[in-house]
Amino acid sequence: MTKLIIDGKEIEVPAEYTLLQACEAAGAEIPRFCYHERLSIAGNCRMCLVEVKGGPKPVASCAWGVRDCRPGPNGEPPQISTRSPMVKKAREGVMEFLLINHPLDCPICDQGGECDLQDQAMGYGVDTSRFAENKRAVEDKYLGALVKTSMNRCIQCTRCVRFSAEICGAPEMGATGRGEDMEITTYLESALTSELQGNLVDICPVGALTSKPYAFAARPWELGKTQSIDVMDAVGSAIRVDTRGREVMRILPRVNEAVNEEWISDKTRHIVDGLRTQRLDRPYIRQNGALRPASWREAFAAITAKVQQADGKRIGAIAGDLAAVEELFALKDLLSKLGSVNMAVQGGDAFSPARGRASYIFNPTIAGIEQADALLIVGSNPRKEAAILNARIRKRWRTGQLRIGVIGEKADLTYEYDYLGAGGESLADLAAGMNNFRDVLKNASNPIVLVGAAAMSRPDGAAILAAAAKLAIDIGGLKDGWNGFAVLHDAASRVGALDLGFAPGKGGLNAARMTAPGGLDVLFSLGADEIKAPDGVFLVYIGTHGDAGAHRADVILPGAAYTEKTGVYVNTEGRVQMANRAGFPPGEAREDWAIIRALSEVLGKTLGYDSLPALRQAMFRTVPHLMRIDQIEAGDSRAIRDLAGSGGSIEKSPFKAAIDDYYLTNPIARASAVMAECSRLASGRMLTAAE
């Protein structure tokens, strides 16, 4: 620790701190534009100037290390001033320079009201300028479907350049020219390709980069703000949903160091238009081969007629990717009363909840990736399945302390890796010691064996999980203080469903068997749009959009999207999270658990709760850890040893990518025009700047 005197206050800080960090630790406010705590130091803007006693001129505190400060003539600690006349004059001068070429178009700027330049000009600038010459003009650049440019405002802080290269791993942005001719652009003005590019809008301090889909839609002071979590993948990123009236206007990230730091993926941020497009707002029933609008009473009557004719053993339910724990619990309860144990969650056939949650969660935790020194990725493309988690892997890889091996698709994961093979045979070879990467894993202090969706979704998924679990044990990945067996799910609902035991009971059918011809008479689909129900099955679809599930359904019951209900979700690491309601569902649509509760009464199988608090009390009695919000109930490693002993035969075929199109993975995303444009650009049919 090093002693400093900052504004007359003595403080001790680590020697590796910069002066800016030391000043903030002492409670001083330091303005900045180019500095960002998650990016490398550039020292471009000079707004963070402070005075070091004995120095002839102010210094840039972001680029000046604490260990570089000299003690006083008698050995006293270095003295720093953040409010001296020298500092005040220097900051006013810097601000005047920054505003020389700025267009001063705050009334029509999308950043107005939440602009760093605007705020700091008020706090540290002066009310006049001595500059009378013409301002420079810079052509706007084409960056794709998500980021809109107004490059006249750019102050060349290079945050966007550093973010693209360091966090995204896609160094597509850079600077051309020098001095007054310097411009920030992409190579040949092509569209950005990163799944994290929307964060450029958040880190740009001056409104040069703004959100293209949100352009001129609303001002920040008009919006209601609701803290929630994201369900586009299984990471559970912390988000803020901004609404005006009933309409969701935008989604922004919240800081959560344990999960998403302060970033969110583009799909999380820009599916907003999909929340209001192609929505189901009233019940429908199929009559003479075509769907027609109906009342709730008619819809329930049609379901009742079919259920009463069916044997309970020929009734089943499959949950989709976006279902909250409450509706899963209610649906499981209803099926139990109907005498059925046929229930499953999409993509969950490889798991057995009875073994324990350590067999199906990301045991090292997302933040734990930063302690790993070896990582084996089996049948997963983290960049598509969990873009935020992939950024965390890249963050650790950039330290030079993480060695990565991949079995499966040979994809661009934004970091270097050893390619070990394409399928299950390569995993068997690695386990048998026929690949040198096994030694890398065995010699690592904190190794991780990560199993992803491409492995889990195959018919031999259970056998692959068992082989990966056995490998994790053999390399010493399970020990006191470290559990290196990690399952990366790609659906927000799956871990919560497995925690509840929403899986086939004794003698029950899994999703594959329920969707086979002749398997069931009645199937309840809770937003399960990726499954294909066979002909002859009476399909009851509870969902939000007119997607594949609704087109096949015999009865449609309109539900609520994740921004329109309060619900518990469990992310891939087993963290219990709460999504909060930011608006209300359209038309006659209702929350999913309420639909199931109302249906149970009509069926004569009334569930024992008629309010959300009562439902949750029953749920918490059954699964107590679900009441501990933002906490992880650690799994017992014995579950992994049990899984490893289950064995099974692994096919030799290569792993196929689980996600064909990152931007179109669920009904909300498929209803979004913005996501459709992103998908088109990603497929290679890119617009040129001229177009």
XYZ file of C-alpha atoms in Angstrom:
691
model
C 0.000 0.000 0.000
C 1.133 3.560 -0.749
C 0.290 6.698 1.217
C -0.976 9.788 -0.576
C -2.421 13.101 0.550
C -5.359 13.983 -1.694
C -7.055 17.347 -1.149
C -5.584 17.385 2.349
C -6.846 13.881 3.188
C -4.317 11.126 3.831
C -5.191 7.816 2.221
C -3.544 4.446 1.562
C -4.084 2.772 -1.814
C -2.468 -0.158 -3.672
C 0.732 0.826 -5.509
C -0.706 -0.371 -8.837
C -3.520 2.203 -8.714
C -3.573 5.148 -11.086
C -3.956 8.638 -9.629
C -7.522 8.706 -10.945
C -8.407 5.558 -8.967
C -6.642 6.917 -5.888
C -8.516 10.226 -6.088
C -11.859 8.440 -6.416
C -10.964 6.211 -3.453
C -10.454 9.438 -1.488
C -13.925 10.645 -2.491
C -12.859 13.155 -5.172
C -14.791 13.376 -8.422
C -12.579 13.218 -11.512
C -14.129 14.053 -14.903
C -13.092 11.880 -17.861
C -14.033 11.010 -21.423
C -11.484 8.534 -22.743
C -10.907 6.601 -19.511
C -13.089 3.570 -18.814
C -12.323 1.177 -15.989
C -12.843 -1.913 -18.197
C -10.713 -0.667 -21.123
C -7.009 -0.032 -21.587
C -5.718 3.460 -20.825
C -5.444 5.862 -23.763
C -4.874 9.269 -22.135
C -6.500 11.077 -25.071
C -8.944 13.577 -23.650
C -6.873 15.180 -20.804
C -10.051 16.000 -18.910
C -8.866 14.128 -15.809
C -6.031 16.582 -15.030
C -4.934 16.961 -11.406
C -2.106 18.856 -9.729
C 0.819 16.972 -8.180
C 2.596 19.182 -5.650
C 6.007 20.136 -6.981
C 5.073 19.478 -10.599
C 5.290 22.311 -13.133
C 1.981 21.466 -14.836
C -1.115 19.331 -14.251
C -0.908 15.631 -15.070
C -3.404 13.214 -16.627
C -4.476 11.176 -13.613
C -5.729 8.218 -15.683
C -2.241 7.569 -17.059
C -0.134 8.475 -14.007
C 0.605 5.639 -11.594
C 0.608 6.043 -7.829
C 4.045 4.428 -7.698
C 5.352 7.164 -10.031
C 4.622 9.947 -7.536
C 7.673 11.338 -5.750
C 7.611 11.930 -2.001
C 8.081 15.440 -0.602
C 11.529 16.902 0.207
C 11.321 15.564 3.773
C 9.897 12.170 2.817
C 6.246 13.159 3.335
C 3.626 11.435 1.137
C 2.979 12.906 -2.331
C 0.304 15.592 -2.305
C -2.401 15.691 -4.973
C -4.937 18.444 -5.535
C -8.095 17.924 -7.571
C -9.637 21.360 -6.934
C -6.770 23.850 -7.121
C -6.903 26.967 -9.351
C -4.388 25.290 -11.691
C -6.672 22.262 -12.109
C -9.779 24.410 -12.575
C -8.145 26.497 -15.279
C -6.703 23.424 -17.025
C -10.067 21.654 -17.133
C -11.817 24.733 -18.461
C -9.199 24.956 -21.196
C -9.583 21.285 -22.124
C -13.348 21.627 -22.231
C -13.057 24.677 -24.467
C -10.860 22.702 -26.859
C -13.298 19.770 -26.887
C -16.199 22.083 -27.755
C -14.321 23.910 -30.528
C -15.591 21.496 -33.185
C -18.595 20.073 -31.383
C -21.827 20.998 -33.229
C -23.667 21.953 -29.999
C -26.853 20.287 -31.240
C -28.112 19.135 -27.857
C -31.822 19.851 -28.582
C -31.841 17.360 -31.473
C -29.241 14.902 -30.163
C -30.348 11.433 -29.056
C -27.911 11.564 -26.151
C -29.463 14.746 -24.772
C -30.241 14.320 -21.118
C -27.779 11.456 -20.592
C -24.638 12.813 -22.251
C -21.278 12.913 -20.465
C -20.131 15.916 -22.494
C -23.271 17.837 -21.626
C -22.932 17.055 -17.919
C -19.225 17.801 -17.695
C -19.478 21.001 -19.742
C -21.946 22.207 -17.108
C -19.741 21.107 -14.232
C -16.264 22.003 -15.444
C -16.581 24.298 -18.475
C -17.166 28.022 -18.985
C -20.103 29.794 -20.568
C -18.244 31.378 -23.489
C -15.859 30.305 -26.239
C -13.089 32.307 -27.897
C -13.354 30.206 -31.063
C -15.038 31.933 -34.026
C -13.780 29.892 -37.009
C -15.865 27.355 -38.926
C -16.337 23.996 -37.235
C -14.990 20.915 -38.963
C -17.461 18.610 -40.719
C -17.138 14.817 -40.816
C -19.229 12.454 -42.895
C -21.375 9.980 -40.975
C -20.336 6.349 -41.255
C -22.358 3.190 -41.909
C -21.831 0.724 -39.056
C -24.757 -1.651 -39.581
C -28.313 -2.003 -38.319
C -27.760 -1.127 -34.662
C -25.380 1.823 -34.336
C -26.209 5.236 -35.804
C -23.393 7.740 -36.303
C -23.099 11.499 -36.044
C -19.354 11.867 -36.409
C -19.340 15.674 -36.175
C -19.716 15.100 -32.437
C -16.773 12.693 -32.123
C -13.934 13.811 -29.819
C -11.633 10.871 -30.723
C -11.649 9.415 -27.223
C -11.201 5.953 -28.910
C -13.397 4.173 -26.387
C -15.235 2.492 -29.261
C -11.980 1.362 -30.878
C -10.695 -0.144 -27.636
C -14.046 -1.762 -26.789
C -14.256 -3.452 -30.197
C -10.725 -4.796 -29.984
C -10.539 -5.694 -26.297
C -14.033 -6.691 -25.149
C -15.681 -7.793 -28.400
C -12.580 -9.418 -29.863
C -13.562 -7.984 -33.254
C -11.072 -5.168 -34.011
C -13.211 -3.632 -36.731
C -13.001 0.012 -35.701
C -10.018 2.297 -35.983
C -8.821 5.799 -36.752
C -7.690 7.247 -40.065
C -5.922 10.541 -40.653
C -4.079 12.780 -38.210
C -4.843 15.955 -36.306
C -7.940 17.736 -37.552
C -8.408 15.054 -40.250
C -8.610 12.156 -37.802
C -11.808 10.107 -38.154
C -13.133 6.990 -36.433
C -14.509 4.412 -38.861
C -14.780 0.721 -39.683
C -12.740 -0.954 -42.387
C -14.281 0.105 -45.721
C -17.323 1.303 -43.742
C -18.650 -2.244 -43.444
C -21.220 -3.325 -40.853
C -19.985 -4.352 -37.409
C -20.152 -8.091 -36.759
C -19.888 -8.389 -32.973
C -22.839 -9.577 -30.871
C -21.906 -6.881 -28.316
C -21.786 -3.854 -30.626
C -24.828 -2.201 -28.998
C -22.655 -1.438 -25.956
C -20.773 1.094 -28.107
C -23.743 3.421 -27.637
C -23.436 3.174 -23.853
C -19.708 3.875 -23.725
C -19.665 6.732 -26.257
C -19.488 9.878 -24.093
C -20.658 12.432 -26.663
C -23.473 11.055 -28.836
C -21.312 10.307 -31.865
C -22.612 6.721 -31.672
C -26.298 6.329 -30.835
C -28.885 3.565 -31.071
C -30.277 3.353 -34.601
C -33.517 1.473 -33.704
C -34.203 3.881 -30.814
C -33.361 7.069 -32.744
C -35.652 9.999 -31.848
C -38.086 7.701 -30.007
C -38.120 9.247 -26.522
C -36.245 11.384 -24.017
C -34.898 9.752 -20.851
C -37.055 11.829 -18.499
C -40.239 10.559 -20.197
C -39.553 6.922 -19.380
C -40.479 4.673 -16.503
C -37.549 2.519 -15.441
C -37.871 -1.080 -14.207
C -35.012 -3.271 -13.039
C -35.255 -6.785 -14.433
C -33.231 -9.604 -15.954
C -32.767 -10.832 -19.517
C -34.125 -14.149 -20.823
C -32.683 -14.212 -24.348
C -30.073 -16.711 -23.140
C -29.315 -18.546 -19.899
C -26.841 -15.989 -18.527
C -29.498 -13.820 -16.882
C -27.911 -10.436 -17.579
C -29.085 -7.571 -15.361
C -31.135 -5.116 -17.414
C -33.263 -2.001 -17.073
C -36.497 -1.895 -19.043
C -37.561 1.645 -20.007
C -41.243 2.092 -20.802
C -43.564 4.893 -21.882
C -47.133 4.043 -21.009
C -47.654 0.364 -21.876
C -44.895 0.279 -24.475
C -41.324 -0.903 -23.924
C -39.096 1.720 -25.533
C -35.626 0.334 -24.878
C -33.573 -2.083 -22.786
C -30.293 -1.050 -21.140
C -27.732 -2.960 -19.028
C -27.383 -2.752 -15.269
C -24.092 -3.393 -13.526
C -23.807 -6.890 -12.047
C -20.179 -7.865 -11.575
C -21.047 -11.505 -10.911
C -22.958 -11.999 -14.168
C -22.719 -9.486 -17.018
C -20.452 -6.754 -15.554
C -21.994 -3.795 -17.442
C -22.502 -5.283 -20.906
C -25.479 -6.921 -22.609
C -25.756 -8.692 -25.941
C -27.346 -7.114 -28.997
C -30.245 -9.570 -28.892
C -30.965 -8.590 -25.284
C -30.923 -4.894 -26.163
C -32.693 -4.791 -29.504
C -35.571 -7.317 -29.429
C -37.773 -4.459 -28.193
C -39.805 -4.174 -31.407
C -40.456 -7.920 -31.262
C -42.326 -7.426 -27.986
C -45.105 -5.538 -29.790
C -45.172 -7.335 -33.166
C -47.206 -10.447 -34.074
C -48.573 -10.624 -30.518
C -51.333 -12.990 -29.479
C -53.926 -10.817 -27.737
C -56.960 -13.128 -27.545
C -57.686 -16.885 -27.460
C -58.106 -18.869 -30.679
C -59.525 -22.311 -31.424
C -59.131 -24.416 -34.567
C -62.394 -25.031 -36.398
C -62.675 -26.750 -39.780
C -58.892 -26.659 -40.100
C -58.555 -22.923 -39.494
C -57.952 -20.857 -36.374
C -60.685 -18.430 -35.341
C -60.910 -15.918 -32.468
C -62.729 -17.216 -29.428
C -63.611 -16.262 -25.870
C -61.744 -17.662 -22.889
C -64.841 -19.703 -22.024
C -64.927 -21.312 -25.489
C -61.194 -22.038 -25.428
C -61.358 -23.669 -21.997
C -64.434 -25.686 -23.046
C -62.582 -27.064 -26.098
C -59.635 -28.095 -23.922
C -61.878 -29.654 -21.298
C -63.692 -31.751 -23.896
C -60.401 -33.246 -25.133
C -58.773 -33.717 -21.706
C -61.799 -35.517 -20.273
C -61.673 -38.001 -23.161
C -57.950 -38.665 -22.738
C -56.162 -41.018 -20.365
C -53.865 -39.079 -17.992
C -50.919 -41.148 -19.225
C -51.488 -39.783 -22.726
C -51.412 -36.128 -21.649
C -48.094 -34.250 -21.573
C -46.473 -30.836 -21.434
C -43.339 -29.295 -22.933
C -42.009 -25.933 -21.727
C -40.249 -23.466 -23.993
C -37.111 -21.397 -23.510
C -38.697 -18.299 -21.937
C -40.962 -19.789 -19.249
C -40.661 -18.480 -15.680
C -40.545 -20.835 -12.718
C -44.055 -19.912 -11.507
C -45.886 -21.133 -14.619
C -43.700 -24.244 -14.757
C -44.680 -25.056 -11.170
C -48.383 -24.467 -11.880
C -48.295 -26.589 -15.056
C -46.502 -29.428 -13.263
C -49.096 -29.249 -10.505
C -51.945 -29.401 -13.029
C -50.453 -32.404 -14.856
C -50.017 -34.235 -11.563
C -53.719 -33.731 -10.818
C -54.515 -35.081 -14.295
C -52.466 -38.195 -13.533
C -49.597 -37.437 -15.915
C -45.826 -37.568 -15.436
C -45.095 -36.676 -19.065
C -43.345 -33.315 -18.853
C -40.128 -31.869 -20.220
C -38.368 -28.644 -21.062
C -36.996 -27.992 -24.540
C -33.432 -29.274 -24.785
C -33.530 -30.909 -21.355
C -33.792 -34.597 -22.275
C -30.133 -35.286 -21.423
C -30.542 -34.329 -17.745
C -31.860 -36.174 -14.725
C -32.851 -33.710 -11.966
C -32.958 -36.568 -9.452
C -29.138 -36.687 -9.486
C -28.816 -33.181 -8.057
C -28.278 -29.731 -9.503
C -24.468 -30.034 -9.724
C -25.060 -32.324 -12.712
C -26.767 -29.603 -14.760
C -25.461 -26.142 -13.698
C -22.362 -24.095 -14.500
C -20.639 -25.036 -11.241
C -17.514 -22.800 -11.473
C -19.888 -19.795 -11.813
C -19.586 -17.127 -14.489
C -17.293 -14.942 -12.375
C -15.269 -18.070 -11.549
C -14.035 -18.149 -15.148
C -11.578 -15.462 -14.074
C -9.880 -17.984 -11.760
C -9.643 -20.738 -14.406
C -6.321 -21.580 -16.045
C -7.491 -24.293 -18.475
C -10.811 -24.617 -20.302
C -12.164 -27.444 -22.440
C -15.250 -26.523 -24.506
C -17.271 -29.577 -25.571
C -20.059 -29.163 -28.125
C -20.594 -25.461 -27.565
C -20.231 -22.143 -29.311
C -20.304 -19.705 -26.367
C -20.241 -16.736 -28.735
C -23.729 -17.673 -29.992
C -25.126 -19.480 -26.957
C -24.032 -16.906 -24.360
C -22.249 -13.873 -25.838
C -21.704 -12.250 -22.428
C -20.122 -15.405 -20.995
C -17.939 -15.618 -24.098
C -16.718 -12.077 -23.362
C -15.806 -13.220 -19.826
C -13.778 -16.110 -21.292
C -12.002 -13.654 -23.596
C -11.300 -11.350 -20.644
C -9.541 -14.175 -18.828
C -7.750 -15.334 -22.003
C -6.301 -11.842 -22.546
C -4.388 -12.141 -19.251
C -2.356 -14.958 -20.802
C -3.342 -17.325 -17.983
C -6.031 -19.379 -19.735
C -5.390 -22.195 -22.216
C -8.470 -23.206 -24.208
C -9.308 -26.385 -26.112
C -12.399 -26.962 -28.279
C -14.169 -30.158 -29.328
C -16.964 -29.425 -31.775
C -17.644 -26.701 -34.312
C -14.529 -24.865 -35.495
C -15.840 -21.341 -34.986
C -14.535 -17.821 -34.409
C -14.826 -17.532 -30.630
C -12.879 -14.204 -30.386
C -9.915 -15.946 -28.724
C -7.283 -18.473 -29.731
C -7.826 -22.121 -28.892
C -6.451 -25.596 -29.567
C -8.819 -27.441 -31.891
C -9.072 -31.009 -30.601
C -11.668 -32.566 -32.884
C -15.230 -32.426 -34.146
C -17.237 -34.946 -32.125
C -17.659 -37.516 -29.385
C -14.773 -39.648 -30.623
C -12.372 -36.770 -29.940
C -13.740 -36.498 -26.389
C -13.110 -40.222 -25.867
C -9.562 -39.879 -27.223
C -8.884 -36.957 -24.887
C -10.223 -38.886 -21.905
C -7.989 -41.827 -22.834
C -4.900 -39.602 -22.838
C -4.414 -39.699 -26.610
C -4.237 -35.898 -26.784
C -1.672 -33.639 -25.127
C -4.394 -31.237 -24.009
C -5.323 -33.707 -21.275
C -1.975 -32.883 -19.638
C -2.825 -29.166 -19.841
C -6.082 -29.844 -17.982
C -4.461 -32.187 -15.458
C -1.671 -29.744 -14.631
C -4.046 -26.793 -14.234
C -4.951 -25.512 -10.787
C -8.546 -24.639 -11.752
C -9.594 -26.493 -14.917
C -13.093 -26.232 -16.412
C -14.832 -28.797 -18.627
C -17.673 -26.887 -20.321
C -20.465 -28.826 -22.053
C -22.773 -26.901 -24.367
C -25.988 -27.152 -26.325
C -24.576 -28.968 -29.377
C -23.622 -31.871 -27.121
C -26.734 -31.861 -24.906
C -29.298 -31.743 -27.718
C -28.175 -34.991 -29.379
C -29.778 -38.379 -28.682
C -26.524 -39.389 -26.960
C -26.436 -36.170 -24.914
C -26.647 -38.017 -21.582
C -23.649 -40.169 -22.522
C -21.628 -37.105 -23.550
C -22.462 -35.409 -20.240
C -21.342 -38.544 -18.405
C -18.058 -38.679 -20.343
C -17.396 -34.980 -19.674
C -18.160 -35.436 -15.971
C -15.768 -38.412 -15.795
C -13.065 -36.346 -17.504
C -13.602 -33.484 -15.034
C -13.074 -35.941 -12.178
C -10.035 -37.628 -13.777
C -8.171 -34.343 -14.304
C -8.736 -33.213 -10.726
C -11.406 -30.671 -11.577
C -13.455 -31.488 -8.475
C -11.733 -30.511 -5.246
C -12.219 -28.363 -2.164
C -13.073 -24.832 -3.247
C -13.373 -25.672 -6.948
C -15.895 -27.521 -9.100
C -14.792 -27.509 -12.726
C -17.789 -29.257 -14.327
C -19.799 -26.624 -16.200
C -22.999 -26.977 -18.224
C -23.703 -23.987 -20.462
C -27.426 -23.857 -21.192
C -28.852 -21.766 -24.007
C -32.388 -21.364 -22.594
C -33.443 -19.177 -19.667
C -36.095 -21.607 -18.415
C -34.116 -24.854 -18.343
C -32.298 -24.729 -15.004
C -35.417 -23.526 -13.196
C -37.425 -26.359 -14.777
C -34.853 -28.938 -13.702
C -34.777 -27.468 -10.181
C -38.556 -27.982 -9.988
C -38.313 -31.501 -11.352
C -40.171 -30.488 -14.515
C -38.939 -33.664 -16.191
C -40.392 -37.095 -16.933
C -41.470 -38.980 -13.815
C -41.226 -42.742 -13.415
C -42.428 -44.251 -16.682
C -42.968 -40.764 -18.149
C -42.143 -39.598 -21.674
C -39.424 -37.081 -22.487
C -39.778 -34.389 -25.155
C -38.495 -36.620 -27.968
C -40.994 -39.372 -27.175
C -43.871 -36.940 -26.601
C -43.350 -35.493 -30.081
C -43.107 -38.918 -31.721
C -46.207 -40.130 -33.618
C -48.675 -41.897 -31.336
C -47.054 -40.715 -28.134
C -49.822 -38.481 -26.743
C -53.430 -37.455 -27.203
C -53.135 -33.974 -25.593
C -49.999 -31.835 -25.412
C -49.659 -28.548 -23.525
C -46.985 -26.325 -25.070
C -45.769 -23.539 -22.754
C -44.164 -21.395 -25.443
C -42.315 -24.402 -26.886
C -41.993 -23.147 -30.438
C -38.955 -25.236 -31.360
C -40.782 -28.588 -31.009
C -42.880 -30.127 -33.756
C -46.019 -31.792 -32.486
C -47.123 -34.737 -34.674
C -50.471 -34.887 -36.427
C -53.252 -36.318 -34.323
C -52.150 -34.664 -31.094
C -54.461 -32.011 -29.629
C -52.017 -29.117 -29.038
C -52.774 -26.409 -26.469
C -50.359 -23.522 -26.960
C -49.807 -20.969 -24.170
C -47.572 -18.253 -25.569
C -47.031 -14.696 -26.667
C -46.422 -14.657 -30.430
C -47.887 -16.069 -33.609
C -44.859 -18.294 -34.111
C -44.494 -21.955 -35.131
C -46.213 -23.264 -32.003
C -49.269 -21.091 -32.552
C -49.562 -22.085 -36.232
C -49.764 -25.769 -35.289
C -52.006 -25.284 -32.206
C -55.595 -26.453 -31.829
C -56.214 -23.970 -29.005
C -54.176 -20.808 -28.389
C -54.150 -19.130 -24.969
C -52.382 -15.714 -25.084
C -49.736 -15.298 -22.389
C -47.451 -12.532 -21.109
C -43.906 -11.772 -22.269
C -41.065 -11.536 -19.751
C -41.405 -7.744 -19.519
C -45.126 -8.090 -18.735
C -44.987 -10.340 -15.679
C -43.101 -10.767 -12.436
C -41.327 -14.103 -12.455
C -38.426 -16.084 -11.035
C -35.748 -17.412 -13.377
C -32.626 -19.462 -12.653
C -29.579 -18.819 -14.829
C -27.051 -21.358 -16.113
C -24.888 -21.103 -12.974
C -27.898 -21.766 -10.735
C -28.398 -18.147 -9.634
C -32.008 -17.364 -8.709
C -33.136 -14.094 -10.325
C -36.286 -11.999 -10.459
C -37.776 -10.472 -13.605
C -40.078 -7.554 -12.811
C -43.121 -6.379 -14.722
C -42.491 -3.215 -16.734
C -45.806 -3.161 -18.619
C -48.986 -5.151 -19.160
C -49.822 -7.791 -21.783
C -51.929 -6.673 -24.760
C -55.649 -7.232 -25.163
C -57.024 -10.281 -23.381
C -53.612 -11.864 -22.768
C -52.906 -12.903 -19.166
C -49.960 -14.084 -17.100
C -49.227 -17.736 -17.812
C -49.653 -19.034 -14.255
C -53.056 -17.320 -14.027
C -54.153 -19.015 -17.277
C -53.163 -22.424 -15.902
C -54.912 -21.720 -12.593
C -58.142 -20.678 -14.367
C -57.973 -23.725 -16.655
C -57.528 -26.054 -13.673
C -60.810 -24.833 -12.219
C -62.692 -25.496 -15.455
C -61.129 -28.966 -15.646
C -62.313 -29.712 -12.111
C -58.722 -30.005 -10.863
C -58.489 -26.677 -9.042
C -54.969 -25.776 -7.953
C -54.471 -24.828 -4.320
C -53.587 -21.171 -4.851
C -55.332 -18.234 -6.445
C -52.684 -15.511 -6.173
C -49.018 -15.144 -7.093
C -47.858 -14.903 -3.430
C -49.791 -18.086 -2.591
C -48.296 -19.885 -5.584
C -44.811 -18.818 -4.544
C -45.337 -19.998 -0.990
C -46.253 -23.445 -2.303
C -43.284 -23.355 -4.686
C -40.820 -22.315 -1.975
C -42.041 -25.114 0.290
C -41.232 -27.560 -2.493
C -37.917 -26.004 -3.611
C -36.654 -23.743 -0.796
C -33.601 -22.318 -2.563
C -35.834 -20.536 -5.092
C -36.686 -17.920 -2.456
C -33.043 -16.793 -2.167
C -32.888 -14.169 -4.917
C -29.464 -13.476 -6.468
C -27.895 -16.390 -4.621
C -26.534 -19.688 -5.902
C -27.375 -22.924 -4.135
C -24.122 -24.827 -4.677
C -24.455 -28.322 -6.099
C -23.096 -31.421 -4.383
C -20.160 -32.872 -6.324
C -21.506 -36.360 -5.592
C -24.090 -35.646 -8.299
C -21.271 -35.292 -10.825
C -19.670 -38.550 -9.667
C -23.060 -40.232 -10.041
C -23.399 -38.732 -13.527
C -19.883 -39.907 -14.469
C -20.794 -43.456 -13.500
C -23.898 -43.560 -15.693
C -21.834 -44.175 -18.844
C -23.531 -44.649 -22.187
C -22.624 -45.056 -25.832
C -21.369 -41.974 -27.709
C -21.953 -41.609 -31.437
C -18.963 -40.844 -33.653
C -20.735 -38.144 -35.654
C -19.467 -34.549 -35.254
C -21.290 -32.046 -33.073
C -23.607 -29.821 -35.094
C -24.088 -26.173 -34.199
C -27.040 -25.842 -31.809
C -27.857 -22.311 -32.984
C -28.089 -21.709 -36.716
C -28.904 -18.028 -36.479
C -27.905 -16.164 -33.310
C -30.435 -13.392 -33.944
C -33.532 -15.583 -34.467
C -33.565 -18.073 -31.593
C -36.974 -17.472 -29.978
C -40.450 -16.108 -30.832
C -39.712 -12.567 -29.646
C -36.521 -12.354 -31.701
C -38.217 -13.820 -34.781
C -40.922 -11.144 -34.542
C -38.324 -8.351 -34.482
C -37.553 -6.473 -37.690
C -34.260 -5.283 -36.166
C -33.181 -8.858 -35.477
C -34.200 -9.849 -39.006
C -31.938 -7.131 -40.421
C -29.074 -8.215 -38.158
C -29.583 -11.786 -39.347
C -29.473 -10.669 -42.966
C -26.227 -8.781 -42.429
C -24.682 -11.678 -40.525
C -25.526 -14.077 -43.341
C -23.122 -12.179 -45.604
C -25.536 -10.063 -47.619
C -24.123 -6.791 -46.335
C -25.158 -3.336 -47.419
C -22.472 -1.082 -48.764
C -22.181 2.501 -47.544
C -23.636 3.713 -50.861
C -26.742 1.539 -50.453
